[in-house]
Short mmCIF file of C-alpha atoms and ligand atoms in Angstrom, two decimals:
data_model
loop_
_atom_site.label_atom_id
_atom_site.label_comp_id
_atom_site.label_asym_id
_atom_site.label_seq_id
_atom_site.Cartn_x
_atom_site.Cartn_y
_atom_site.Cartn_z
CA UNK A 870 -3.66 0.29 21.66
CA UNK A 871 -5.50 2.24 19.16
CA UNK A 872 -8.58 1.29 17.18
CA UNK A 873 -9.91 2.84 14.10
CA UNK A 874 -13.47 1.72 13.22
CA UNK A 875 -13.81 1.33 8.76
CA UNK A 876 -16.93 1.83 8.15
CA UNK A 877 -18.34 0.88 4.57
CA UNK A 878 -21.19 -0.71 2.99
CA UNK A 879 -20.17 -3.97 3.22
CA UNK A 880 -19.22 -4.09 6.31
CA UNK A 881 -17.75 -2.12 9.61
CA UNK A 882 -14.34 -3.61 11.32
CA UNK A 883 -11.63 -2.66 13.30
CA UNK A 884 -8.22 -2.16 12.72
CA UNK A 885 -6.23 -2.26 15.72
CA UNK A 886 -2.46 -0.94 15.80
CA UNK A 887 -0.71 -1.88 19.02
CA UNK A 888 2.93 -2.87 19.58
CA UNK A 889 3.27 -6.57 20.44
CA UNK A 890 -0.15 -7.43 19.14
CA UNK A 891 1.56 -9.84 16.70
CA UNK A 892 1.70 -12.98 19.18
CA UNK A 893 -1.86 -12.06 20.13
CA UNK A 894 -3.66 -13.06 16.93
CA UNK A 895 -5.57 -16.15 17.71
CA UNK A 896 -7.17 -14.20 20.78
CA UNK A 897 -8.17 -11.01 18.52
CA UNK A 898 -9.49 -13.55 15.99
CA UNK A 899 -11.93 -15.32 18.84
CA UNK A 900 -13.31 -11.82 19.43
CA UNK A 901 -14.46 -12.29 15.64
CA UNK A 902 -15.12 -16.19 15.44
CA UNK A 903 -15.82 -19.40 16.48
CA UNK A 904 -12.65 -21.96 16.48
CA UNK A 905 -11.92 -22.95 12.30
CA UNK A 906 -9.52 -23.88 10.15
CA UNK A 907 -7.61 -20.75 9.04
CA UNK A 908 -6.17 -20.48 5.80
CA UNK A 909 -2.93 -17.80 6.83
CA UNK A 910 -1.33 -17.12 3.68
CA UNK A 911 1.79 -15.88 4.12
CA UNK A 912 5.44 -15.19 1.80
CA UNK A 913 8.79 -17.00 2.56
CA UNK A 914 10.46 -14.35 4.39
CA UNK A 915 7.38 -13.16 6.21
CA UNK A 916 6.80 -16.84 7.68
CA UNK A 917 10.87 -17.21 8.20
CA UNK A 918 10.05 -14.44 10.53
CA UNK A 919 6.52 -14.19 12.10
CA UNK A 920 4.39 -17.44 10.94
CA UNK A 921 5.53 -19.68 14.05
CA UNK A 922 4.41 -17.09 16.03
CA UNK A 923 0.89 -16.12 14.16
CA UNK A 924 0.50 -20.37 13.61
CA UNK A 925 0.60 -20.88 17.56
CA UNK A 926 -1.19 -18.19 18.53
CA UNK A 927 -4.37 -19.39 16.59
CA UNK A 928 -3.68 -22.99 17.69
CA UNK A 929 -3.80 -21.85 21.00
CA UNK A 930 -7.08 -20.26 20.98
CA UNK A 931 -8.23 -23.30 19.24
CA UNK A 932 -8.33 -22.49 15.27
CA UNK A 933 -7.06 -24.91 12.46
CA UNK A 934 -4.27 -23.30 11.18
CA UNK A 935 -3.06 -24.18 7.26
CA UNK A 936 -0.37 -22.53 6.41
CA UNK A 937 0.23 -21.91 2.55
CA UNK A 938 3.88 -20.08 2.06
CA UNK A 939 3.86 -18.08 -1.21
CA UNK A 940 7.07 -16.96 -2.85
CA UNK A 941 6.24 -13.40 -2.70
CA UNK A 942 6.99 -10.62 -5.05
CA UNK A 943 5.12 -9.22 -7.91
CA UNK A 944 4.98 -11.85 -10.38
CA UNK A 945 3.01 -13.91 -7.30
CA UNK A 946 0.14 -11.47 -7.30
CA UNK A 947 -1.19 -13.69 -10.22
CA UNK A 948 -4.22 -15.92 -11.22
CA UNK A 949 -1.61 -19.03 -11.26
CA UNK A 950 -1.00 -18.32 -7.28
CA UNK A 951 -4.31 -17.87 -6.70
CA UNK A 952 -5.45 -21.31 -8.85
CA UNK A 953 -2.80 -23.18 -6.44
CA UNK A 954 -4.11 -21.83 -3.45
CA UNK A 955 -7.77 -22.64 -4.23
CA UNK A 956 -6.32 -25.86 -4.83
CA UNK A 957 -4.52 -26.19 -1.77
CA UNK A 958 -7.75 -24.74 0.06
CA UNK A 959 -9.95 -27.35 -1.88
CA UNK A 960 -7.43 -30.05 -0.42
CA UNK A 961 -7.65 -29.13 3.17
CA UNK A 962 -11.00 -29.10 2.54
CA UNK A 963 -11.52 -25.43 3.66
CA UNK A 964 -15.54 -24.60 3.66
CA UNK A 965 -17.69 -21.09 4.03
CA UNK A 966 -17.45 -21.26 8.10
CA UNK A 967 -13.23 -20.70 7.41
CA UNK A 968 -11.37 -17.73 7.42
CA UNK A 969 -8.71 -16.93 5.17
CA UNK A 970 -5.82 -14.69 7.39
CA UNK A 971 -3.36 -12.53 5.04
CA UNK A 972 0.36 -12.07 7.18
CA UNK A 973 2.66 -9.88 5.11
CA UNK A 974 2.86 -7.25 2.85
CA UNK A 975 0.67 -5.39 -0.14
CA UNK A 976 1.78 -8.84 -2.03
CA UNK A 977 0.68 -11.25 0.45
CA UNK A 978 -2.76 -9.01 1.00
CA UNK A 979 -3.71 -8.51 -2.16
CA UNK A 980 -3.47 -11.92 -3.14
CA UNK A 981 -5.14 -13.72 -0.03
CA UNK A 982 -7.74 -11.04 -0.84
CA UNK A 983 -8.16 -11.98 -3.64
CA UNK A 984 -8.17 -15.69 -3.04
CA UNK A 985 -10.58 -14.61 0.21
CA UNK A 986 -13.25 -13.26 -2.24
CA UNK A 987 -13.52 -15.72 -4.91
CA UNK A 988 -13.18 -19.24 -3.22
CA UNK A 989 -16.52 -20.59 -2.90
CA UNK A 990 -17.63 -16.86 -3.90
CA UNK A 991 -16.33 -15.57 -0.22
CA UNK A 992 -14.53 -16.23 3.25
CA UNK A 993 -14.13 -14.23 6.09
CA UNK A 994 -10.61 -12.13 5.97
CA UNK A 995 -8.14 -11.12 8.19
CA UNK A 996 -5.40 -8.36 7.17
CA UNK A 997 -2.59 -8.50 9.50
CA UNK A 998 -0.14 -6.11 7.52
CA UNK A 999 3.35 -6.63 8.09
CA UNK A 1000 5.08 -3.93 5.88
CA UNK A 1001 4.47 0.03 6.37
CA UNK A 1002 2.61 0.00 3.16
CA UNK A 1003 0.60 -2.58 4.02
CA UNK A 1004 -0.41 -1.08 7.19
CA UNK A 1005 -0.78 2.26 5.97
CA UNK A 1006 -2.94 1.75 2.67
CA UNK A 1007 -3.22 -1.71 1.27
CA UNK A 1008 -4.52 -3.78 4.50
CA UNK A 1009 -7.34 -1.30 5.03
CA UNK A 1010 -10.20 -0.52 2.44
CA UNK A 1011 -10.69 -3.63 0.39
CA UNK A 1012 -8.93 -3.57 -2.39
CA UNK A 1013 -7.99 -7.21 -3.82
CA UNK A 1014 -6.17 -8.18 -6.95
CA UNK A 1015 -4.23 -10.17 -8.91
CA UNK A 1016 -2.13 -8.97 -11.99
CA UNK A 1017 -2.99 -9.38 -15.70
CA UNK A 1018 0.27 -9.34 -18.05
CA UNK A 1019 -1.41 -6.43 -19.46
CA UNK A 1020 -1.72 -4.45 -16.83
CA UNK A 1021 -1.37 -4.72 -12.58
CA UNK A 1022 -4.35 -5.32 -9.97
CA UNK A 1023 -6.57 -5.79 -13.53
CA UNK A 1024 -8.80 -8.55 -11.57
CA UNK A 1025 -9.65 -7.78 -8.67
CA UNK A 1026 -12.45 -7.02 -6.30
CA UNK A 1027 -13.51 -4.59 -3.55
CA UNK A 1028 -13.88 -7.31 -0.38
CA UNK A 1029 -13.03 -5.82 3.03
CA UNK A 1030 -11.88 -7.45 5.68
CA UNK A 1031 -13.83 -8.67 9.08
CA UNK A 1032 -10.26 -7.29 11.16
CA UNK A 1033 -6.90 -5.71 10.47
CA UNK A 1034 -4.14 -6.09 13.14
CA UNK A 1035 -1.51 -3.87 12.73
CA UNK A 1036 2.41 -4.77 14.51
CA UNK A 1037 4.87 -1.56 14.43
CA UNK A 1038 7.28 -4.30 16.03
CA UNK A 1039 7.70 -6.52 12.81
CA UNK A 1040 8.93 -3.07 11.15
CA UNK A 1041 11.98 -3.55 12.77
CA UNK A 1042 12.76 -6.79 10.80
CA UNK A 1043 11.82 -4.92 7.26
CA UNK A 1044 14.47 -3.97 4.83
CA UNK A 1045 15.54 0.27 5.10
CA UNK A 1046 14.55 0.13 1.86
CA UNK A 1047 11.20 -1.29 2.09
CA UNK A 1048 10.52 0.73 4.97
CA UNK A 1049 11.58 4.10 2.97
CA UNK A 1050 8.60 2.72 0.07
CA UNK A 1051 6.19 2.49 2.35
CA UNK A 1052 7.06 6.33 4.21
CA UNK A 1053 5.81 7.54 0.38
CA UNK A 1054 2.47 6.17 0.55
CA UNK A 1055 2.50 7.73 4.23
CA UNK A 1056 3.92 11.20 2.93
CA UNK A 1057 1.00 10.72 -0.17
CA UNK A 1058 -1.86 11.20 2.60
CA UNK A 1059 -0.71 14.55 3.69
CA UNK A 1060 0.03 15.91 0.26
CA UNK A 1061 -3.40 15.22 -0.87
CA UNK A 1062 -5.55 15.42 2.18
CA UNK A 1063 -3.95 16.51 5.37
CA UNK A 1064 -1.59 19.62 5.45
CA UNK A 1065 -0.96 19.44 9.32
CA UNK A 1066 0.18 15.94 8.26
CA UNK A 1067 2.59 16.99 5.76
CA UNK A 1068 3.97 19.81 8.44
CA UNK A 1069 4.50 17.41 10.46
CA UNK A 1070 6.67 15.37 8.06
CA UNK A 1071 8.29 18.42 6.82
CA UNK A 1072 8.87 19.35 10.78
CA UNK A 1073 10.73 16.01 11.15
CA UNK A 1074 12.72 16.06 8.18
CA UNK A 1075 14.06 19.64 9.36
CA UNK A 1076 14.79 18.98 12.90
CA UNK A 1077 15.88 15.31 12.97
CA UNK A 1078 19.43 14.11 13.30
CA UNK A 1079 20.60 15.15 9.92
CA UNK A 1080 23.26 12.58 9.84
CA UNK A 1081 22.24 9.73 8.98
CA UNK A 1082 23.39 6.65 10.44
CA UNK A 1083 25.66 4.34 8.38
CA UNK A 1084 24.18 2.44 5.67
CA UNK A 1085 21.04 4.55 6.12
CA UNK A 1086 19.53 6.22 2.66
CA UNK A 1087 16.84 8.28 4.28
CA UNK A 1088 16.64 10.61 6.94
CA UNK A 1089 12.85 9.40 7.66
CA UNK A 1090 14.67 5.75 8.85
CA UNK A 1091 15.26 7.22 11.88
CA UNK A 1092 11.13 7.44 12.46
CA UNK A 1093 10.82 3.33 12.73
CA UNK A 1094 10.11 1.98 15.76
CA UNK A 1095 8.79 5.36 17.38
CA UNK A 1096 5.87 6.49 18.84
CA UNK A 1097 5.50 9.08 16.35
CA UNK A 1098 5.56 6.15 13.78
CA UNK A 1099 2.82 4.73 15.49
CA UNK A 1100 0.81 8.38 15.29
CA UNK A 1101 1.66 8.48 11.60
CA UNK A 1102 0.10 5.29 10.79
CA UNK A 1103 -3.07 5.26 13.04
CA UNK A 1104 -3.57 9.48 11.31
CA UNK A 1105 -3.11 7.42 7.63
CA UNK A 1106 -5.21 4.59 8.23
CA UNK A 1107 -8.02 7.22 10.07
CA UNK A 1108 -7.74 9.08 6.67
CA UNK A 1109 -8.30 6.19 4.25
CA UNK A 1110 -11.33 5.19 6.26
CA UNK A 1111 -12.96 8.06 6.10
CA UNK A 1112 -12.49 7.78 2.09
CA UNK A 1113 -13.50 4.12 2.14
CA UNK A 1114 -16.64 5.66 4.32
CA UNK A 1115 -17.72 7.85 1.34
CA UNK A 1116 -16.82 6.42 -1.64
CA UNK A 1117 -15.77 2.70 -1.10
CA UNK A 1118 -15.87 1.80 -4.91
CA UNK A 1119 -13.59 4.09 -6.01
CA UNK A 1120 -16.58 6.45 -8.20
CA UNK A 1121 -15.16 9.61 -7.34
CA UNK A 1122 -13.65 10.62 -3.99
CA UNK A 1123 -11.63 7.72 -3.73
CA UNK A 1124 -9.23 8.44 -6.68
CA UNK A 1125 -7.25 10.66 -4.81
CA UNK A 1126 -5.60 7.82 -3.47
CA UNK A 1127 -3.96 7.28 -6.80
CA UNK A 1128 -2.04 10.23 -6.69
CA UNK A 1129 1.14 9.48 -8.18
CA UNK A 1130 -0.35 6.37 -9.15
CA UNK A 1131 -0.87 6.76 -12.73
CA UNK A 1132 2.42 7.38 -13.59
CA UNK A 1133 4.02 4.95 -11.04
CA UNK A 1134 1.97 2.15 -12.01
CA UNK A 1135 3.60 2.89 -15.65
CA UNK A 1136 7.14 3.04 -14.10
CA UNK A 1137 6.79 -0.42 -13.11
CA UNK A 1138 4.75 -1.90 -16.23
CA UNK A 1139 7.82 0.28 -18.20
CA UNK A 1140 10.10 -1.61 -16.04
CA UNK A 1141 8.58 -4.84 -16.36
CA UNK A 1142 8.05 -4.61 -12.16
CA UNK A 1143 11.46 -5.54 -11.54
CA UNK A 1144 13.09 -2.29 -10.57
CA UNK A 1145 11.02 -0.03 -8.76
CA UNK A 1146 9.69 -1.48 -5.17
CA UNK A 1147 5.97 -0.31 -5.28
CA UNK A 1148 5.61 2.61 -2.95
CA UNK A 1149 9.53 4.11 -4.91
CA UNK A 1150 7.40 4.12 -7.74
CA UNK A 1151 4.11 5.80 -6.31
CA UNK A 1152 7.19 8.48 -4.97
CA UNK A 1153 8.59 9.07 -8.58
CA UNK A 1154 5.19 9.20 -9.75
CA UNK A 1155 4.26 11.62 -7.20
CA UNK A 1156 7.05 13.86 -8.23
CA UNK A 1157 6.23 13.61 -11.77
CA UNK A 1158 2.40 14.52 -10.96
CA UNK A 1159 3.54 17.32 -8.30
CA UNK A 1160 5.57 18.90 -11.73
CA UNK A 1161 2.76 18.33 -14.49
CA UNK A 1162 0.43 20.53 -11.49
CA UNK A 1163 3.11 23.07 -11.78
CA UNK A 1164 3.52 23.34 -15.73
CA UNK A 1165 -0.14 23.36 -15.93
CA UNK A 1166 -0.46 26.15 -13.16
CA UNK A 1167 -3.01 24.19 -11.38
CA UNK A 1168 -0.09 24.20 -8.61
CA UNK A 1169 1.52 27.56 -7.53
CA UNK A 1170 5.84 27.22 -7.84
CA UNK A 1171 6.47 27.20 -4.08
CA UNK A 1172 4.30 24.68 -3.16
CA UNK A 1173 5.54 22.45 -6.12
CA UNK A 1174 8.92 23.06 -4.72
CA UNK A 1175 7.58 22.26 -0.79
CA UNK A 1176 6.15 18.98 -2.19
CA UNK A 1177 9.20 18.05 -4.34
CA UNK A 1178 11.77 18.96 -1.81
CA UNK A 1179 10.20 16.43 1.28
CA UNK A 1180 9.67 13.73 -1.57
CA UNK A 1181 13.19 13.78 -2.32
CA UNK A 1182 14.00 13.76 1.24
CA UNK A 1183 13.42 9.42 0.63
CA UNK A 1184 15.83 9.31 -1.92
CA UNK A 1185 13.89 8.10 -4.64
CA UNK A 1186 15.77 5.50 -7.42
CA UNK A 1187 17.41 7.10 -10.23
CA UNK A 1188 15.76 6.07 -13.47
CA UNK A 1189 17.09 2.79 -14.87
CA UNK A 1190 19.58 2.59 -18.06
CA UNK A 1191 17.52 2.93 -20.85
CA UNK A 1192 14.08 3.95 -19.86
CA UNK A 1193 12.67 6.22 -22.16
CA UNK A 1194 9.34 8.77 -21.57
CA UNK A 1195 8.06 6.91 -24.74
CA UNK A 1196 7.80 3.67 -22.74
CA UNK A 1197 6.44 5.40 -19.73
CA UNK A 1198 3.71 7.24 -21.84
CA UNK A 1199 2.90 4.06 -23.52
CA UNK A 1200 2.39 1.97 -20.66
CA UNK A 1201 -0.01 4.85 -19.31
CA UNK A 1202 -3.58 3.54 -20.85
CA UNK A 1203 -3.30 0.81 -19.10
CA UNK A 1204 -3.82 3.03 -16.08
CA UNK A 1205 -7.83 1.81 -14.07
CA UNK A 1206 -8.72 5.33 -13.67
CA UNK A 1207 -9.01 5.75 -17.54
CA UNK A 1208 -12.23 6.97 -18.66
CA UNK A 1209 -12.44 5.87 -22.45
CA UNK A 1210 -9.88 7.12 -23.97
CA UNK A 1211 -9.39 9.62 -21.55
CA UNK A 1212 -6.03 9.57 -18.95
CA UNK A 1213 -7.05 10.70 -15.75
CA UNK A 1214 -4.37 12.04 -13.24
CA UNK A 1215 -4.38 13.55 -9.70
CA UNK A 1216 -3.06 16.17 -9.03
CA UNK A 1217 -2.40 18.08 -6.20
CA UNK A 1218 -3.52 21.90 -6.06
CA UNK A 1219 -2.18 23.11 -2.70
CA UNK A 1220 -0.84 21.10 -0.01
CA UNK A 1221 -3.88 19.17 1.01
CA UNK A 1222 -5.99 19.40 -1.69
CA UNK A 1223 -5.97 17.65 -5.19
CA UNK A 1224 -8.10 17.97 -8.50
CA UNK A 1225 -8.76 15.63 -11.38
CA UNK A 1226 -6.87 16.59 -14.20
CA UNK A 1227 -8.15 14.41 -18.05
CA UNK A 1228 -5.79 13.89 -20.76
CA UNK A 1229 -3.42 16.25 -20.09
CA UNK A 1230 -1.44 17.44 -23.33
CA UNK A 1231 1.21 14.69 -24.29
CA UNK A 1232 3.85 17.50 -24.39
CA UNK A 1233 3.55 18.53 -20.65
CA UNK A 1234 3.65 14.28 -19.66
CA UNK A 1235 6.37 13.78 -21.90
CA UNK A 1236 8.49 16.83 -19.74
CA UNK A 1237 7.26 15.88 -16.34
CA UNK A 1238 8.72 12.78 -17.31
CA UNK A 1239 11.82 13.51 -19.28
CA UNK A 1240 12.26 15.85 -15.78
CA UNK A 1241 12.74 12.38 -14.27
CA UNK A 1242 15.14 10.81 -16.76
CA UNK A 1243 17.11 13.43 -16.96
CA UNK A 1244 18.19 13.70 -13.76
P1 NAD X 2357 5.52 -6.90 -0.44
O1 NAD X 2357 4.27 -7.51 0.02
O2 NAD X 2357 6.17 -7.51 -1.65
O3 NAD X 2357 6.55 -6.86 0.75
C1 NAD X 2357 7.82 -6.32 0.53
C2 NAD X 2357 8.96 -7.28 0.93
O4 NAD X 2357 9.13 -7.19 2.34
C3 NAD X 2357 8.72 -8.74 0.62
O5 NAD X 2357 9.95 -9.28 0.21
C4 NAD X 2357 8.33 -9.34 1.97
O6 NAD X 2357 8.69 -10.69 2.07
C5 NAD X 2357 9.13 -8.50 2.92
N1 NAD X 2357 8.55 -8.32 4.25
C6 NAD X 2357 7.28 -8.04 4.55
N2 NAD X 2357 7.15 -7.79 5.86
C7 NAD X 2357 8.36 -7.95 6.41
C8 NAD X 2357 8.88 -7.80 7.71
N3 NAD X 2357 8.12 -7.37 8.71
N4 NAD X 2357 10.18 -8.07 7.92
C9 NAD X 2357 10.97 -8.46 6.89
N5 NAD X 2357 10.56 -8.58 5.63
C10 NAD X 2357 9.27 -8.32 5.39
O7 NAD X 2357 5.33 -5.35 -0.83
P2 NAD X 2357 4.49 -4.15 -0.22
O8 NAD X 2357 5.30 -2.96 -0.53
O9 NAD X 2357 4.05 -4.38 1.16
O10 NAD X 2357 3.18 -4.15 -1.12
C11 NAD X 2357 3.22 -3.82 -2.48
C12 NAD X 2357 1.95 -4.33 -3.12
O11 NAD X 2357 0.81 -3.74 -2.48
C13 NAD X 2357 1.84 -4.02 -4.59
O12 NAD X 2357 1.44 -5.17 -5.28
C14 NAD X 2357 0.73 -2.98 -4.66
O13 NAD X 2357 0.01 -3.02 -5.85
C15 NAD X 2357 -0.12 -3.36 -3.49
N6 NAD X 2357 -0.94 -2.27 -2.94
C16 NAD X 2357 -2.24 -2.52 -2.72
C17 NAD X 2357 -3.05 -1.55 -2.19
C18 NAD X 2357 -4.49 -1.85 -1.90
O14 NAD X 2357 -5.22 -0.94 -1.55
N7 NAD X 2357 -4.90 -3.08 -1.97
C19 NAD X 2357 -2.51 -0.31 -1.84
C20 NAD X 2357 -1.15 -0.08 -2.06
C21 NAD X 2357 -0.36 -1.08 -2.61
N1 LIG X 2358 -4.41 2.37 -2.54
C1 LIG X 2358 -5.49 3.08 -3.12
C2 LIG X 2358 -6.82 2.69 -2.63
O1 LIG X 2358 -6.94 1.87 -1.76
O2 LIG X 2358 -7.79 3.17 -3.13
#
């Protein structure tokens, strides 16, 4: 098993990554708290596959499970799920000494997050994370949010969790293409922080089978369900605590985690969040951010081309009939890291290493982006 301590100002708590640690809930919980009720939130397919299992684990170590199934998907990250969960919370007659439990993906966190912080102004949370993205970013740091039709995770708060429990084994149930979303917010780490990282993906993507199996869309497929998974994910999650650890509100440091945000987040508001999965729209926008750092020579050629040519190794989505960059650039504003009426982007500068880049001519975002599109 492996541990990674998150250390903030709120609070200090331990993920915990382990194969098979799934079915071991309840007893991970009671290292945390007393028996409660527990509200696990959870989506349709997530519960059609793992919510027996979570449920009886935390009956059997003597919690209250109430289960609330979601729908899941983007348009459930919203104030109208989270009203009909406090509801459903008020009904059970959940109090301070509960604990609300999030089993799923970004969606599912985000949202029970959410719900976690607000309901009588705070419960205890649990994050167990059961997509890579999830594991790898969203479960670990705090973030919470619902969506605003003008504009995604626009109410929010920063609320950490008391525990994160991390399953590689439920992996093997997510869809290829799910998986592949998730590799990009995985990949993201060692572009902006950790070049050893990004050798290492590189390394893999040069040495695996190159064939891939039938039906398969990226090489990186072939990494699920490995131990070197499992080294991948404890590395990103050690990385994003040690940004929580220095800059948990997101004033500075923590930005950097947005790389390829900015214009992915505008993908999907372009897109009305139907086409792109998340984490293929954080890779598009990281390929659009890797070629504005080239145009505006903050990023030397070769290195662009090192960064672009392992992003395209997950086969990012081809840009949807009728997109146009004018609909991408107007759905940037709506972009958090805005300062006024300033855009602010990350980009990277070498492998590792990133700087802040503010309104950026409309010119050079209009051709990183028509790049894109006209592929
Ligand atoms: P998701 O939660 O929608 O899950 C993706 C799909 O996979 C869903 O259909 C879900 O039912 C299914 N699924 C989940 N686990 C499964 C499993 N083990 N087996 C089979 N199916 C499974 O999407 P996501 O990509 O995990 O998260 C995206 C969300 O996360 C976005 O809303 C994004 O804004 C948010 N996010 C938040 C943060 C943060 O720091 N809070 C960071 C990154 C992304
Ligand atoms: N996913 C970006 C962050 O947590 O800051």
């Amino acid at each position: 098993m492996i541990k990674v301590e998150i250390k903030t100002t709120q609070n200090r708590y331990p993920v915990y990554l382990r194969q098979g640690i799934l079915p071991l809930t309840g007893r991970f919980l009671r290292g945390c708290f007393s028996p409660c009720p527990v509200l696990l939130i959870t989506d349709r397919n997530v519960f059609g596959h793992y919510g027996e299992i979570c449920r009886k684990s935390l009956l059997q170590e003597g919690f209250k499970p109430i289960v609330a199934v979601v729908e899941g998907g983007e348009k459930d990250k919203s104030l109208k799920s989270a009203s009909k969960l406090y509801s459903y919370a008020m009904e059970e007659g959940l109090d301070r000494k509960s604990v609300v439990l999030a089993l799923g993906g970004g969606v599912t966190g985000d949202l029970a997050g959410f719900v976690a912080a607000t309901y009588m102004r705070g419960l205890p949370f649990v994050q167990v994370p059961t997509t890579l993205l999830a594991m790898v970013d969203s479960s670990v740091g705090g973030k919470v949010a619902v969506n605003h039709p003008r504009g995604k995770n626009m109410i929010g708060a920063f609320y950490q969790p008391s525990l994160v429990l991390a399953d590689p084994v439920v992996l093997k149930t997510l869809p290829q293409r799910e998986f592949t979303a998730g590799l990009a917010e995985l990949i993201k780490y060692g572009i902006i922080l950790d070049k050893s990282l990004f050798r290492q993906f590189e390394h893999f993507a040069l040495t695996c089978n190159k064939q891939p199996q039938e039906g398969q869309e990226s090489i990186f497929l072939q990494l699920n369900n490995t131990f070197t998974l499992l080294r991948f994910i404890a590395k990103a999650v050690l990385i994003k605590g040690r940004v929580v650890a220095q800059d948990e509100k997101e004033n500075g440091l923590r930005r950097i985690l947005n790389f390829g945000h900015t214009f992915g987040h505008a993908l999907e508001m372009a897109t009305s969040y139907e086409y792109y999965l998340h984490g293929e729209a954080v890779a598009v926008g990281m390929i659009a951010a890797t070629r504005l750092a080239a145009r505006l020579k903050i990023l030397g050629e070769k290195t662009a081309e090192r960064i672009l040519a392992l992003l395209f190794r997950l086969n990012p989505p081809p840009p949807p009939p009728g997109l146009t960059a004018e609909s991408v650039l107007n759905a940037l504003p709506a972009d958090k890291k805005k300062e006024g009426r300033e855009l602010v982007f990350i980009l990277p500068s070498a492998i590792g290493k990133t700087t802040v880049c503010k309104s950026p001519p409309v010119e050079e975002l209009s051709a990183a982006i028509n790049e894109y599109l006209k592929n």
